[in-house]
């Protein structure tokens, strides 16, 4: 393989994504290079837009548009009396995809014992404030069934 620094760096970055190793990353990079106009150009623009316009909500931990605001905790169209507490955004997306839950979400940002997180690192204080402020009647703890998940709950 040719030693082109930009391609090597792109392969390294893509192989850091979950479920992708160096071989998969190489195939993706080749596909992108062979379809420059359809893939690379719009992807670069979209990544720049996401970097600039999307962030984590400081109140609920969900992803939010910096332009529109948070669809989760700033949703004034619907008022809910329950909140589902999850460890990460992937958990929120899984529950939303099932369509079995209608209510607010609160993303803690991990578990107490995982990756060196302390209780202070998680959005626990903002959860307590939301429950009081929004008059939440039901808190559903949807943390994982691991020691860390149960410790956090």
PDB file of C-alpha atoms in Angstrom, residues 6-145:
ATOM      1  CA  UNK A   6      -3.693  11.678   4.753  1.00  0.00           C
ATOM      2  CA  UNK A   7      -5.060   8.226   3.870  1.00  0.00           C
ATOM      3  CA  UNK A   8      -3.165   6.551   6.713  1.00  0.00           C
ATOM      4  CA  UNK A   9      -4.532   9.089   9.203  1.00  0.00           C
ATOM      5  CA  UNK A  10      -8.072   8.630   7.884  1.00  0.00           C
ATOM      6  CA  UNK A  11      -7.770   4.841   8.209  1.00  0.00           C
ATOM      7  CA  UNK A  12      -6.538   5.251  11.808  1.00  0.00           C
ATOM      8  CA  UNK A  13      -9.449   7.544  12.674  1.00  0.00           C
ATOM      9  CA  UNK A  14     -12.104   5.342  11.073  1.00  0.00           C
ATOM     10  CA  UNK A  15     -10.706   2.210  12.718  1.00  0.00           C
ATOM     11  CA  UNK A  16     -11.313   3.865  16.118  1.00  0.00           C
ATOM     12  CA  UNK A  17     -15.062   3.721  15.498  1.00  0.00           C
ATOM     13  CA  UNK A  18     -16.952   0.900  17.240  1.00  0.00           C
ATOM     14  CA  UNK A  19     -16.985  -2.354  15.302  1.00  0.00           C
ATOM     15  CA  UNK A  20     -14.437  -1.197  12.728  1.00  0.00           C
ATOM     16  CA  UNK A  21     -10.886  -2.439  12.524  1.00  0.00           C
ATOM     17  CA  UNK A  22      -8.087  -1.452  10.148  1.00  0.00           C
ATOM     18  CA  UNK A  23      -9.294  -3.729   7.323  1.00  0.00           C
ATOM     19  CA  UNK A  24     -12.845  -2.367   7.421  1.00  0.00           C
ATOM     20  CA  UNK A  25     -11.471   1.160   7.664  1.00  0.00           C
ATOM     21  CA  UNK A  26      -9.364   0.602   4.534  1.00  0.00           C
ATOM     22  CA  UNK A  27     -12.422  -0.615   2.613  1.00  0.00           C
ATOM     23  CA  UNK A  28     -14.404   2.417   3.749  1.00  0.00           C
ATOM     24  CA  UNK A  29     -11.622   4.813   2.764  1.00  0.00           C
ATOM     25  CA  UNK A  30     -11.328   3.205  -0.679  1.00  0.00           C
ATOM     26  CA  UNK A  31     -15.094   3.487  -1.182  1.00  0.00           C
ATOM     27  CA  UNK A  32     -14.969   7.132  -0.158  1.00  0.00           C
ATOM     28  CA  UNK A  33     -12.056   7.922  -2.474  1.00  0.00           C
ATOM     29  CA  UNK A  34     -13.749   6.180  -5.394  1.00  0.00           C
ATOM     30  CA  UNK A  35     -16.908   8.228  -4.752  1.00  0.00           C
ATOM     31  CA  UNK A  36     -15.418  11.583  -3.848  1.00  0.00           C
ATOM     32  CA  UNK A  37     -18.254  13.843  -4.933  1.00  0.00           C
ATOM     33  CA  UNK A  38     -21.058  11.652  -3.548  1.00  0.00           C
ATOM     34  CA  UNK A  39     -19.374  10.748  -0.248  1.00  0.00           C
ATOM     35  CA  UNK A  40     -16.345  12.777   0.820  1.00  0.00           C
ATOM     36  CA  UNK A  41     -17.578  16.268   0.017  1.00  0.00           C
ATOM     37  CA  UNK A  42     -21.038  15.971   1.656  1.00  0.00           C
ATOM     38  CA  UNK A  43     -19.610  13.980   4.582  1.00  0.00           C
ATOM     39  CA  UNK A  44     -16.951  16.619   5.275  1.00  0.00           C
ATOM     40  CA  UNK A  45     -19.623  19.347   5.232  1.00  0.00           C
ATOM     41  CA  UNK A  46     -21.957  17.331   7.433  1.00  0.00           C
ATOM     42  CA  UNK A  47     -19.221  16.525   9.950  1.00  0.00           C
ATOM     43  CA  UNK A  48     -18.309  20.219  10.130  1.00  0.00           C
ATOM     44  CA  UNK A  49     -21.992  21.112  10.671  1.00  0.00           C
ATOM     45  CA  UNK A  50     -22.369  18.523  13.430  1.00  0.00           C
ATOM     46  CA  UNK A  51     -19.164  19.726  15.095  1.00  0.00           C
ATOM     47  CA  UNK A  52     -20.406  23.315  15.002  1.00  0.00           C
ATOM     48  CA  UNK A  53     -24.132  22.879  15.704  1.00  0.00           C
ATOM     49  CA  UNK A  54     -24.604  19.806  17.923  1.00  0.00           C
ATOM     50  CA  UNK A  55     -23.636  19.442  21.580  1.00  0.00           C
ATOM     51  CA  UNK A  56     -24.688  17.680  24.768  1.00  0.00           C
ATOM     52  CA  UNK A  57     -27.445  19.369  26.742  1.00  0.00           C
ATOM     53  CA  UNK A  58     -26.101  20.442  30.135  1.00  0.00           C
ATOM     54  CA  UNK A  59     -29.481  19.758  31.761  1.00  0.00           C
ATOM     55  CA  UNK A  60     -30.480  16.307  30.474  1.00  0.00           C
ATOM     56  CA  UNK A  61     -27.330  15.021  28.727  1.00  0.00           C
ATOM     57  CA  UNK A  62     -29.092  14.372  25.408  1.00  0.00           C
ATOM     58  CA  UNK A  63     -27.811  15.653  22.087  1.00  0.00           C
ATOM     59  CA  UNK A  64     -29.190  19.035  21.149  1.00  0.00           C
ATOM     60  CA  UNK A  65     -29.063  21.478  18.307  1.00  0.00           C
ATOM     61  CA  UNK A  66     -27.225  24.652  19.278  1.00  0.00           C
ATOM     62  CA  UNK A  67     -29.626  26.495  16.971  1.00  0.00           C
ATOM     63  CA  UNK A  68     -33.011  25.015  17.960  1.00  0.00           C
ATOM     64  CA  UNK A  69     -32.335  23.782  21.487  1.00  0.00           C
ATOM     65  CA  UNK A  70     -32.941  20.467  23.235  1.00  0.00           C
ATOM     66  CA  UNK A  71     -35.865  18.385  21.954  1.00  0.00           C
ATOM     67  CA  UNK A  72     -35.826  16.353  25.138  1.00  0.00           C
ATOM     68  CA  UNK A  73     -35.921  18.659  28.155  1.00  0.00           C
ATOM     69  CA  UNK A  74     -36.965  21.864  26.370  1.00  0.00           C
ATOM     70  CA  UNK A  75     -39.923  20.175  24.644  1.00  0.00           C
ATOM     71  CA  UNK A  76     -42.846  22.497  25.349  1.00  0.00           C
ATOM     72  CA  UNK A  77     -45.245  20.779  22.928  1.00  0.00           C
ATOM     73  CA  UNK A  78     -45.620  17.764  25.202  1.00  0.00           C
ATOM     74  CA  UNK A  79     -45.608  17.665  28.974  1.00  0.00           C
ATOM     75  CA  UNK A  80     -44.691  14.380  30.633  1.00  0.00           C
ATOM     76  CA  UNK A  81     -44.793  13.304  34.262  1.00  0.00           C
ATOM     77  CA  UNK A  82     -42.135  10.600  33.955  1.00  0.00           C
ATOM     78  CA  UNK A  83     -38.453  10.466  33.167  1.00  0.00           C
ATOM     79  CA  UNK A  84     -36.304   7.542  32.026  1.00  0.00           C
ATOM     80  CA  UNK A  85     -32.738   7.616  33.334  1.00  0.00           C
ATOM     81  CA  UNK A  86     -30.155   5.913  31.086  1.00  0.00           C
ATOM     82  CA  UNK A  87     -26.373   5.657  31.063  1.00  0.00           C
ATOM     83  CA  UNK A  88     -25.665   6.958  27.557  1.00  0.00           C
ATOM     84  CA  UNK A  89     -27.218   8.311  24.369  1.00  0.00           C
ATOM     85  CA  UNK A  90     -27.133   4.888  22.685  1.00  0.00           C
ATOM     86  CA  UNK A  91     -29.451   3.603  25.435  1.00  0.00           C
ATOM     87  CA  UNK A  92     -31.823   6.510  24.797  1.00  0.00           C
ATOM     88  CA  UNK A  93     -31.870   5.785  21.057  1.00  0.00           C
ATOM     89  CA  UNK A  94     -32.602   2.085  21.684  1.00  0.00           C
ATOM     90  CA  UNK A  95     -35.558   2.868  23.926  1.00  0.00           C
ATOM     91  CA  UNK A  96     -36.876   5.510  21.520  1.00  0.00           C
ATOM     92  CA  UNK A  97     -36.639   3.041  18.611  1.00  0.00           C
ATOM     93  CA  UNK A  98     -38.812   0.556  20.511  1.00  0.00           C
ATOM     94  CA  UNK A  99     -41.660   3.124  20.734  1.00  0.00           C
ATOM     95  CA  UNK A 100     -42.756   1.662  24.077  1.00  0.00           C
ATOM     96  CA  UNK A 101     -41.857   4.685  26.203  1.00  0.00           C
ATOM     97  CA  UNK A 102     -43.284   8.190  25.991  1.00  0.00           C
ATOM     98  CA  UNK A 103     -41.632  10.626  28.344  1.00  0.00           C
ATOM     99  CA  UNK A 104     -38.503  12.591  29.107  1.00  0.00           C
ATOM    100  CA  UNK A 105     -35.014  11.083  29.072  1.00  0.00           C
ATOM    101  CA  UNK A 106     -32.067  11.862  31.288  1.00  0.00           C
ATOM    102  CA  UNK A 107     -28.620  10.670  30.187  1.00  0.00           C
ATOM    103  CA  UNK A 108     -26.198  10.310  33.076  1.00  0.00           C
ATOM    104  CA  UNK A 109     -23.095  10.073  30.902  1.00  0.00           C
ATOM    105  CA  UNK A 110     -21.814   6.741  32.214  1.00  0.00           C
ATOM    106  CA  UNK A 111     -21.794   4.821  35.461  1.00  0.00           C
ATOM    107  CA  UNK A 112     -20.132   5.611  38.756  1.00  0.00           C
ATOM    108  CA  UNK A 113     -17.466   2.893  38.559  1.00  0.00           C
ATOM    109  CA  UNK A 114     -16.871   2.968  34.780  1.00  0.00           C
ATOM    110  CA  UNK A 115     -13.894   4.678  33.182  1.00  0.00           C
ATOM    111  CA  UNK A 116     -12.996   6.474  36.389  1.00  0.00           C
ATOM    112  CA  UNK A 117     -16.323   8.320  36.631  1.00  0.00           C
ATOM    113  CA  UNK A 118     -17.195   9.685  40.021  1.00  0.00           C
ATOM    114  CA  UNK A 119     -20.682  10.598  41.161  1.00  0.00           C
ATOM    115  CA  UNK A 120     -19.813  14.255  40.574  1.00  0.00           C
ATOM    116  CA  UNK A 121     -18.968  13.538  36.901  1.00  0.00           C
ATOM    117  CA  UNK A 122     -22.473  12.277  36.133  1.00  0.00           C
ATOM    118  CA  UNK A 123     -25.579  14.414  35.632  1.00  0.00           C
ATOM    119  CA  UNK A 124     -27.169  13.265  38.889  1.00  0.00           C
ATOM    120  CA  UNK A 125     -27.640  16.720  40.430  1.00  0.00           C
ATOM    121  CA  UNK A 126     -29.398  18.035  37.336  1.00  0.00           C
ATOM    122  CA  UNK A 127     -31.675  14.950  37.432  1.00  0.00           C
ATOM    123  CA  UNK A 128     -32.756  15.807  40.989  1.00  0.00           C
ATOM    124  CA  UNK A 129     -33.366  19.431  39.959  1.00  0.00           C
ATOM    125  CA  UNK A 130     -35.434  18.352  36.909  1.00  0.00           C
ATOM    126  CA  UNK A 131     -37.584  16.013  38.998  1.00  0.00           C
ATOM    127  CA  UNK A 132     -38.400  18.858  41.401  1.00  0.00           C
ATOM    128  CA  UNK A 133     -38.797  21.609  38.792  1.00  0.00           C
ATOM    129  CA  UNK A 134     -40.876  19.630  36.256  1.00  0.00           C
ATOM    130  CA  UNK A 135     -43.001  17.910  38.935  1.00  0.00           C
ATOM    131  CA  UNK A 136     -41.963  14.449  37.741  1.00  0.00           C
ATOM    132  CA  UNK A 137     -44.076  11.708  39.354  1.00  0.00           C
ATOM    133  CA  UNK A 138     -42.191   8.650  38.061  1.00  0.00           C
ATOM    134  CA  UNK A 139     -38.450   8.059  37.624  1.00  0.00           C
ATOM    135  CA  UNK A 140     -37.562   4.949  35.619  1.00  0.00           C
ATOM    136  CA  UNK A 141     -33.996   3.755  36.188  1.00  0.00           C
ATOM    137  CA  UNK A 142     -32.891   2.026  32.987  1.00  0.00           C
ATOM    138  CA  UNK A 143     -29.239   1.462  33.831  1.00  0.00           C
ATOM    139  CA  UNK A 144     -27.463  -1.732  32.814  1.00  0.00           C
ATOM    140  CA  UNK A 145     -27.693  -4.930  34.832  1.00  0.00           C
TER     141      UNK A 145
END
